[in-house]
Tab-separated table of C-alpha atoms in Angstrom:
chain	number	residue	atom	x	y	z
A	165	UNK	CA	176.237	-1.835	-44.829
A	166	UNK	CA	173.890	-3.775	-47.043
A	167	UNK	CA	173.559	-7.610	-46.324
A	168	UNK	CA	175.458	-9.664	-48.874
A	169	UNK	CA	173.264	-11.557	-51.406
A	170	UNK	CA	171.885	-14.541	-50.981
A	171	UNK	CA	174.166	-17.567	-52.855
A	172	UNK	CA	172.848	-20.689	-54.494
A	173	UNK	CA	174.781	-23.642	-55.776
A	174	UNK	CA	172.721	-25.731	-58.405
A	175	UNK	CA	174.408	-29.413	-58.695
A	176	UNK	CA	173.362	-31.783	-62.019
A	177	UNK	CA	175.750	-35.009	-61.599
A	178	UNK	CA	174.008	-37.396	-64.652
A	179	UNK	CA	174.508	-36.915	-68.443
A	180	UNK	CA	174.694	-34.767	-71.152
A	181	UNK	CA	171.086	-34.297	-72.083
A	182	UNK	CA	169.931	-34.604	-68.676
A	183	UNK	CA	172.568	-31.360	-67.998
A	184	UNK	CA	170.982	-29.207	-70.934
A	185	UNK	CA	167.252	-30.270	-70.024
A	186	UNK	CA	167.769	-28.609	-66.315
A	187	UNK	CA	168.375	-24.836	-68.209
A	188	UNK	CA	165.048	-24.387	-67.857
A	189	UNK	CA	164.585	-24.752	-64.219
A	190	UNK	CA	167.915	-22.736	-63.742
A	191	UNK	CA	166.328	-19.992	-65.198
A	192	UNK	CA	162.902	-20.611	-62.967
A	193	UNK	CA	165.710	-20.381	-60.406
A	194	UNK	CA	167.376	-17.071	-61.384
A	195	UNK	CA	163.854	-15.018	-62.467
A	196	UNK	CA	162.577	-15.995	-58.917
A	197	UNK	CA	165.194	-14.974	-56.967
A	198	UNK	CA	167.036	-12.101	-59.329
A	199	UNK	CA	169.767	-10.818	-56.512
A	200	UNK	CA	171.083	-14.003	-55.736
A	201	UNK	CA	174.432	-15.218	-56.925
A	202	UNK	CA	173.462	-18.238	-58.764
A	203	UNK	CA	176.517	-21.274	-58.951
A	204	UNK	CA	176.331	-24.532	-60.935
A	205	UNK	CA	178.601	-27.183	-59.971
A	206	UNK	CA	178.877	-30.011	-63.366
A	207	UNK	CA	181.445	-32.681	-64.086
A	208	UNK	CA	184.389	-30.580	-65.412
A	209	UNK	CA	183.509	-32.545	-69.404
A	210	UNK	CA	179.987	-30.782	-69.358
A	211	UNK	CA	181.330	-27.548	-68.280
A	212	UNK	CA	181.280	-26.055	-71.695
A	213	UNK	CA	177.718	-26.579	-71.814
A	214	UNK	CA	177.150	-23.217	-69.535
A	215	UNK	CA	180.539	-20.835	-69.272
A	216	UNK	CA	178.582	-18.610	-71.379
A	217	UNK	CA	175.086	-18.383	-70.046
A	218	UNK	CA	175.025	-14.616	-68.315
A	219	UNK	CA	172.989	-15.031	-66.287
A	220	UNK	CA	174.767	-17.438	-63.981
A	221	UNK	CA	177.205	-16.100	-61.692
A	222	UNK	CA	179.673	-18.871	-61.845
A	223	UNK	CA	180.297	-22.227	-63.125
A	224	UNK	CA	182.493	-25.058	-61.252
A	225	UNK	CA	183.848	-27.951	-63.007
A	226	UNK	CA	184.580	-31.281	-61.134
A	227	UNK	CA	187.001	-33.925	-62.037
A	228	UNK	CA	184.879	-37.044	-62.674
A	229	UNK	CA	185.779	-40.584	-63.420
A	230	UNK	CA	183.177	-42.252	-63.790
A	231	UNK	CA	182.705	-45.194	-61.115
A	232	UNK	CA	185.160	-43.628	-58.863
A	233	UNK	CA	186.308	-41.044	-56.857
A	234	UNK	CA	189.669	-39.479	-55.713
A	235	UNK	CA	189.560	-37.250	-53.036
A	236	UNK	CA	193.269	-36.115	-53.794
A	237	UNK	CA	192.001	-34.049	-57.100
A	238	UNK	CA	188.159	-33.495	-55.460
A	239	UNK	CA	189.067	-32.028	-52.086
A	240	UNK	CA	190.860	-28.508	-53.654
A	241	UNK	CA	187.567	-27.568	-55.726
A	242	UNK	CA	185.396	-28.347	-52.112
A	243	UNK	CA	187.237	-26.396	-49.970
A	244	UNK	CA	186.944	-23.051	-52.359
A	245	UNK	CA	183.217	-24.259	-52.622
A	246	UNK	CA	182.914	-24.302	-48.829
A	247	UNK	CA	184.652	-20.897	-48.602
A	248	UNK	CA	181.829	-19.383	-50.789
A	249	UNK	CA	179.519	-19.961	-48.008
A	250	UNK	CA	176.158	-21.026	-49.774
A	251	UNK	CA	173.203	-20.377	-47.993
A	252	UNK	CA	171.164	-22.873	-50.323
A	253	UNK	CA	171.903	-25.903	-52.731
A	254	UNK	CA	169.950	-27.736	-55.185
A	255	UNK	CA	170.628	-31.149	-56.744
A	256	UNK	CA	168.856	-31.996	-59.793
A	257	UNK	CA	169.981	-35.803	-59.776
A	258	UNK	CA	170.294	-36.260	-56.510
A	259	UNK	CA	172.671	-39.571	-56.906
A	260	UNK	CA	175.164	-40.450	-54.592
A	261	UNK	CA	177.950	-37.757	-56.033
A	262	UNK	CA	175.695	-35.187	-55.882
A	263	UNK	CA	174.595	-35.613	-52.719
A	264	UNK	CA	177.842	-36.226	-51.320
A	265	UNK	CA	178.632	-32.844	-52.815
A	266	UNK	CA	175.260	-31.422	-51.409
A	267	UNK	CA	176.716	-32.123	-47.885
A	268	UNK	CA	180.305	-31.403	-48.189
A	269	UNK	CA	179.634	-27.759	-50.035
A	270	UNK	CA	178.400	-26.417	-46.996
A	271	UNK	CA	175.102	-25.259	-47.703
A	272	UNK	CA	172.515	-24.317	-44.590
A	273	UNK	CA	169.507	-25.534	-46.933
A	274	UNK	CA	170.346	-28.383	-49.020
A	275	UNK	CA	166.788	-29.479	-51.758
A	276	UNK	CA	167.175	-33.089	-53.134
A	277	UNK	CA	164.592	-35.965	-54.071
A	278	UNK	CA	163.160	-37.815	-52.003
A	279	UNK	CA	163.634	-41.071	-54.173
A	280	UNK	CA	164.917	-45.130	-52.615
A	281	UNK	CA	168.296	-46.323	-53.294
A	282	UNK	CA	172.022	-45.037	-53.225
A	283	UNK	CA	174.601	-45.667	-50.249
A	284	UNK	CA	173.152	-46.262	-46.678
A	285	UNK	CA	172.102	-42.419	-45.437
A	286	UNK	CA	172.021	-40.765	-49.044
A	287	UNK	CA	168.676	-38.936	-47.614
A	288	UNK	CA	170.527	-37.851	-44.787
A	289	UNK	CA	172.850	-35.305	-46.917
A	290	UNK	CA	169.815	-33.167	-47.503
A	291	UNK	CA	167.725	-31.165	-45.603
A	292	UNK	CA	165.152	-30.174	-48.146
A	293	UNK	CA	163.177	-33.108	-49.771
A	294	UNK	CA	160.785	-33.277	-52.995
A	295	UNK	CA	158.993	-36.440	-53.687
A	296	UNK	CA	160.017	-37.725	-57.401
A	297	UNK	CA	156.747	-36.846	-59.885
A	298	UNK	CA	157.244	-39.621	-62.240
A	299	UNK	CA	153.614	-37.636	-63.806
A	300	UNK	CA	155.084	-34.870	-65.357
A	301	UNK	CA	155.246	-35.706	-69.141
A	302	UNK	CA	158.544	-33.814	-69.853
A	303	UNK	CA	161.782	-33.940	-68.138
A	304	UNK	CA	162.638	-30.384	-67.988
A	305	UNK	CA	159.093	-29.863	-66.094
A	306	UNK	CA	160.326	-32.448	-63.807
A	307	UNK	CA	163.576	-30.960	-62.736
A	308	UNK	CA	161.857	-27.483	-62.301
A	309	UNK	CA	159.575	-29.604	-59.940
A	310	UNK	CA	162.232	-30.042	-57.862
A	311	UNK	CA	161.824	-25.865	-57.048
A	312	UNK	CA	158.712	-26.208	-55.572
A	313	UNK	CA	160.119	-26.877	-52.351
A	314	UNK	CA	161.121	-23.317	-52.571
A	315	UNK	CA	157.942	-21.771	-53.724
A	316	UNK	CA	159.376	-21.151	-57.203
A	317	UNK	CA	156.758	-22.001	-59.811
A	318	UNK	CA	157.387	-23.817	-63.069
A	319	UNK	CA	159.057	-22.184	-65.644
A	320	UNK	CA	157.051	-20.059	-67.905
A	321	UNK	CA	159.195	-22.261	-71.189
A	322	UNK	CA	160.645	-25.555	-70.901
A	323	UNK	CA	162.882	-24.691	-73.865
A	324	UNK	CA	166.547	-25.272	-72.937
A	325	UNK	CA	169.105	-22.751	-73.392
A	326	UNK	CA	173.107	-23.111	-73.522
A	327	UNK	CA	175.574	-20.699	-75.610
A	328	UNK	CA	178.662	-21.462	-77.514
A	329	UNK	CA	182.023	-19.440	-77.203
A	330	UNK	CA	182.367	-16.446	-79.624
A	331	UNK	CA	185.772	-16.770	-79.975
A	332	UNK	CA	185.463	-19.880	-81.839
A	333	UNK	CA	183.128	-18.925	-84.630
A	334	UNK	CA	185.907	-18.577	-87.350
A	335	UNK	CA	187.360	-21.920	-86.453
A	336	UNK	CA	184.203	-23.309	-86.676
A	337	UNK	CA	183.366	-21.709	-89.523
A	338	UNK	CA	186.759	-22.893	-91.105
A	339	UNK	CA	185.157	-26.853	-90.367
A	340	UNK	CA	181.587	-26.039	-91.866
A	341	UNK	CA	182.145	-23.593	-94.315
A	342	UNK	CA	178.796	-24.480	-96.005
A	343	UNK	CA	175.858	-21.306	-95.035
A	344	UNK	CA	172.923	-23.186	-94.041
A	345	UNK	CA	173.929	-26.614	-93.616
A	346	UNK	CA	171.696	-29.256	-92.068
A	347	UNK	CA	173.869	-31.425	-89.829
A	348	UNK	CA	172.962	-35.292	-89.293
A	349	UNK	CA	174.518	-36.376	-86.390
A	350	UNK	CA	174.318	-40.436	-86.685
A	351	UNK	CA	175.591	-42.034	-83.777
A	352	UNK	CA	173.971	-42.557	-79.820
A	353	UNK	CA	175.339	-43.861	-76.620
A	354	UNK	CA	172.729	-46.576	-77.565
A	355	UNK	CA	172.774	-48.423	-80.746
A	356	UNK	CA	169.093	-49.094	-80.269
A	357	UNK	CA	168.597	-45.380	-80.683
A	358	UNK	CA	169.960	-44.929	-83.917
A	359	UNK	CA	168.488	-44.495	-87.176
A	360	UNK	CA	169.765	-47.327	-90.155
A	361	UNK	CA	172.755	-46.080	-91.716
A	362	UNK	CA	170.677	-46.811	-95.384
A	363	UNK	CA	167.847	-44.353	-94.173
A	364	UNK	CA	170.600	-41.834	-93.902
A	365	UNK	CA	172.080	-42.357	-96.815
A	366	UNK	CA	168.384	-42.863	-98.830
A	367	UNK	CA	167.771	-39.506	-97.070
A	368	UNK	CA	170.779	-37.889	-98.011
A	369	UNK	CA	170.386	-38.433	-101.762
A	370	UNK	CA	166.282	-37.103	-101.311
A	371	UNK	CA	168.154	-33.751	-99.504
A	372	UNK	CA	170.809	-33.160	-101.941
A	373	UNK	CA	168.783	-33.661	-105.034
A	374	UNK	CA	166.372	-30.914	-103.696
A	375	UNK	CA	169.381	-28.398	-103.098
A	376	UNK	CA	170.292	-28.740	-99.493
A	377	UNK	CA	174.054	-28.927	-98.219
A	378	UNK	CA	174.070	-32.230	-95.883
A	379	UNK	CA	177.192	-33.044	-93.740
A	380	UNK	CA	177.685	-35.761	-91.119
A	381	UNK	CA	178.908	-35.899	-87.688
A	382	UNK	CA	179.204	-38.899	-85.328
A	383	UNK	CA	180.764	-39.313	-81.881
A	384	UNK	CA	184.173	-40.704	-80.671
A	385	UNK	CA	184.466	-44.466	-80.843
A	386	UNK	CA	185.464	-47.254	-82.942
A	387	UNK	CA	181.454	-48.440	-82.904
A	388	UNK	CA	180.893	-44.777	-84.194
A	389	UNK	CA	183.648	-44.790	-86.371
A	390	UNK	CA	182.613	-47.912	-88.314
A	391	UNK	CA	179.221	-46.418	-89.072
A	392	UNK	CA	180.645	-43.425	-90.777
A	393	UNK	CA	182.887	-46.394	-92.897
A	394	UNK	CA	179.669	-47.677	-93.610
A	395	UNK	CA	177.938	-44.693	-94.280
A	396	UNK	CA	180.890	-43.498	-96.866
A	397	UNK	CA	180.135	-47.202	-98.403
A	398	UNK	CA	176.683	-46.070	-99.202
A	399	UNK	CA	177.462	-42.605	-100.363
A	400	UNK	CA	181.414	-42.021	-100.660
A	401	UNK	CA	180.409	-37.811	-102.211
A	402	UNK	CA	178.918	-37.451	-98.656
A	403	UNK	CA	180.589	-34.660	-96.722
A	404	UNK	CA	181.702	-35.702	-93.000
A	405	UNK	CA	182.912	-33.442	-90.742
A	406	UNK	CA	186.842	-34.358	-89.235
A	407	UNK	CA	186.261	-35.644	-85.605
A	408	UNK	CA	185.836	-32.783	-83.152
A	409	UNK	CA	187.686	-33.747	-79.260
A	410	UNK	CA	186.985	-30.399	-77.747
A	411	UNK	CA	183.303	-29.528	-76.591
A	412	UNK	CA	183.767	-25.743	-76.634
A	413	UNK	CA	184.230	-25.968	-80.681
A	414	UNK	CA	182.045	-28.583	-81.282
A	415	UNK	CA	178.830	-26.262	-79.543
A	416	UNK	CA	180.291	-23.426	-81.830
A	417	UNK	CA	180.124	-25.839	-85.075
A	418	UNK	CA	176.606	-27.155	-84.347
A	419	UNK	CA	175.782	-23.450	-83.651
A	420	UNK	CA	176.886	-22.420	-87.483
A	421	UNK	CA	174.213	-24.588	-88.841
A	422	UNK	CA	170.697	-24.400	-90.165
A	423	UNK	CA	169.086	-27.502	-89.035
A	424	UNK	CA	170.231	-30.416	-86.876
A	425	UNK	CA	168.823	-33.992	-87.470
A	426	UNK	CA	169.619	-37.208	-85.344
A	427	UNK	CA	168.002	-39.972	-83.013
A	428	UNK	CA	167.767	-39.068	-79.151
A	429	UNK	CA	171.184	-38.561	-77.905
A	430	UNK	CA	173.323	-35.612	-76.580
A	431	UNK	CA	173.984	-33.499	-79.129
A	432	UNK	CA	170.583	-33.163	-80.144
A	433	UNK	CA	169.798	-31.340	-76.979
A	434	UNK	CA	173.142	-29.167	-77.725
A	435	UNK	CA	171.160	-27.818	-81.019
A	436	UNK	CA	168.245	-27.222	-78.979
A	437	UNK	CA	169.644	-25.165	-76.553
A	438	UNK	CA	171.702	-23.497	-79.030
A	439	UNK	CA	168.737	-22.112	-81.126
A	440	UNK	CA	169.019	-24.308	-83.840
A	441	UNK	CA	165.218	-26.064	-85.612
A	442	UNK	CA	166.138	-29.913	-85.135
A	443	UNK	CA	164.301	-32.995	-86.501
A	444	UNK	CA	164.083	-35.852	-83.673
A	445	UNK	CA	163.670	-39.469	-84.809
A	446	UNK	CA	162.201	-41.456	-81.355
A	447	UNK	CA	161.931	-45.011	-80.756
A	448	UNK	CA	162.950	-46.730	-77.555
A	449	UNK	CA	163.063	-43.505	-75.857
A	450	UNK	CA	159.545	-41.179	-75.001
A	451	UNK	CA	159.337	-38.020	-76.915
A	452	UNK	CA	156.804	-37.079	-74.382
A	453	UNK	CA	159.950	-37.255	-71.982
A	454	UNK	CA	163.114	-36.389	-74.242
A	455	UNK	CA	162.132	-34.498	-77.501
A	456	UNK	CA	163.055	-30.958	-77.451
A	457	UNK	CA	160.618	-28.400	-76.985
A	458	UNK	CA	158.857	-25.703	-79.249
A	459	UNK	CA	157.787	-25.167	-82.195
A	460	UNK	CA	161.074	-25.268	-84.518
A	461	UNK	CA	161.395	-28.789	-83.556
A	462	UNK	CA	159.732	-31.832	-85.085
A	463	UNK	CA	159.559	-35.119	-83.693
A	464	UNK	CA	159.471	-38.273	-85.953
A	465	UNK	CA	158.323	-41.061	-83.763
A	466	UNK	CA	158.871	-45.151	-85.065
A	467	UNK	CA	157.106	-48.054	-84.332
A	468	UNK	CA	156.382	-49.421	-80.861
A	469	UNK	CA	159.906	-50.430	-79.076
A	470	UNK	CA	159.626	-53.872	-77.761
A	471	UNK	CA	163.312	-54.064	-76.573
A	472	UNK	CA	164.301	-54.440	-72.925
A	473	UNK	CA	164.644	-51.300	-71.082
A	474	UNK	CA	168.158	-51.905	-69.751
A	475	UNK	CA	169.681	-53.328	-72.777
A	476	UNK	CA	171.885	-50.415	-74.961
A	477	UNK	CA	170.693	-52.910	-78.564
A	478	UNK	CA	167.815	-53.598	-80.398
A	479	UNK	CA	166.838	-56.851	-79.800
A	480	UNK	CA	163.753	-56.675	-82.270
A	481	UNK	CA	163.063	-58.679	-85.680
A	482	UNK	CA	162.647	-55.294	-86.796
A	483	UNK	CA	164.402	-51.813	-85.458
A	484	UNK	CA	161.732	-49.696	-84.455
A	485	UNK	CA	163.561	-46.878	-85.846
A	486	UNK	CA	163.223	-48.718	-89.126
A	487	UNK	CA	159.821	-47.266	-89.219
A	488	UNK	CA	161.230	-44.077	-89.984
A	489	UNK	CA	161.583	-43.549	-93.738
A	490	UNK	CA	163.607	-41.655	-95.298
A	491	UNK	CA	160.712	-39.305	-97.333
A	492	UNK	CA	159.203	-38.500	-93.671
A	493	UNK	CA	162.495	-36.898	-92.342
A	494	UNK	CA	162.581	-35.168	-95.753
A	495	UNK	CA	159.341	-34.330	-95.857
A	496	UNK	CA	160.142	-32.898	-92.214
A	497	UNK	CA	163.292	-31.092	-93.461
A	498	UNK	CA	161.255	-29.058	-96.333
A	499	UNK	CA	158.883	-27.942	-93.548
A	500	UNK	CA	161.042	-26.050	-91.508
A	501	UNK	CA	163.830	-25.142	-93.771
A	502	UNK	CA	162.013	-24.955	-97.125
A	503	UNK	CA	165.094	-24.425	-99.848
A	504	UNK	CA	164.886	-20.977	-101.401
């Protein structure tokens, strides 16, 4: 009887972005070792982000609150974890979840990083240790860093890759019903990364006087609610897509468009890794670190950042973001999607 394949369980406990950004060493991960049955373990919200890659084996979705921990909804999902006997895990954030999760999933050979802080013997729940190579310019290269532990080299693209449902498309297409659409998502989970609600409405007139079909999308919040009020202030004919709840369709809408356009946030990695060309606009944030990569993306950088690191709002005279006009992310849109 042939030996049973080897089995891998790939953990990524941080955010959004930081989720779609590890595709590429996932996929350094599966060309290096093609037999193995590769598992990803993600908080059950970013699940949706990788049911449909093919070429991993399984996905697990944990109940997360974030800032605690119940072991009453958590201890169901480890035990069917332990009983798939992994011979090797591989934490990407390495935070205190994760490595918790690390330890408890049973793994012989558990790969983390070597980094200071967390809860008193965080180190301790791995076995496997890569120093943190804070050198690396991009942080997909990072991440695949990680694999060297393992002899895997880095990946031959750092381009992410996720896939939306197919079952969705007509409801999608039902919500953005417009063929080639550019989508301008507005909002971040920092107002200092957001572009002024007048550039997108300056740049909004510039698009639809040249013949493209603009709509807007924001996320959930009464902050992101009042800046689509404020956009529809400055341009009330503006289309705005109807708040989307569910990730699953929202991947399937973003898929259905031509171009994708917003500051450094989530969803603009979502576009990437769905195909789409995107236009980045980068201030407080490196887009040697965070933009997208290849060459259907374009990165519009703004003027030097000279807010605090920790703080989530601009705290300048000036936004740096400001330094972004309006003609520049046009001028960026007629590059890669020229109107025919």
């Amino acid at each position: 009887m042939s030996p049973r394949p080897e089995k891998i369980l790939a953990l990524q406990f941080k955010y959004f972005g930081d989720a779609v950004l590890m595709t590429p060493a996932l996929r350094a991960l599966r060309e290096h070792f093609p037999q193995v049955k590769l598992h990803l373990l993600v908080p059950a919200e970013m699940a949706p982000l990788f049911q449909h890659l093919s070429w991993l084996d399984r996905v697990w979705a944990m109940p997360r609150r974030r800032g605690s921990a119940s072991l009453r909804e958590t201890w169901p999902l480890i035990r069917a974890l332990r009983r798939e006997h992994f011979d090797r895990s591989v934490d990407f954030a390495s935070n205190d979840r994760g490595a918790i999760l690390s330890l408890l999933s049973g793994a012989r050979r558990r790969l983390g990083w070597a980094q200071p802080g967390g809860f008193f013997g965080r180190k301790w729940c791995y076995n496997e240790h890569v120093s943190t190579d804070t050198e690396l310019p991009h942080e997909s290269a990072r991440l695949a860093k990680l694999l060297a532990a393992w002899q895997i080299p880095m990946p031959a693209s750092l381009e992410s890759e996720i896939r939306s449902d197919p079952a969705l498309v007509e409801p999608a297409r039902k919500m953005l019903p417009e063929k080639g659409a550019v989508i301008c998502h507005i909002a971040s989970s920092q107002p200092k990364k957001e572009w002024p609600v007048a550039s997108w409405a300056e740049f909004y007139r510039l698009a639809t006087a040249a013949g493209y079909q603009v709509v807007f999308t924001t996320a959930r919040g009464e902050r992101e609610a009042a800046l689509m009020t404020e956009l529809r202030k400055n341009t009330p004919e503006a289309k705005i897509l109807p708040e989307i709840s569910e990730l699953p369709l929202f991947l399937t809408v973003l898929s259905q468009g031509a171009v994708f356009i917003s500051g450094d946030t989530g969803p603009l990695h979502f576009a990437a890794g769905l195909g789409l060309p995107t236009i980045s606009l980068f201030g407080p944030s490196s887009p040697m670190r965070w933009a997208p990569v290849g060459v259907r993306h374009k990165v519009l950088a703004g003027g030097a950042c000279h807010c605090d690191g920790h703080s989530a709002v601009c705290q300048a005279p000036r936004h740096c973001l400001a330094e972004i006009s309006p003609q520049q992310v046009f001028a960026a849109l007629q590059h890669l999607f020229p109107v025919r």
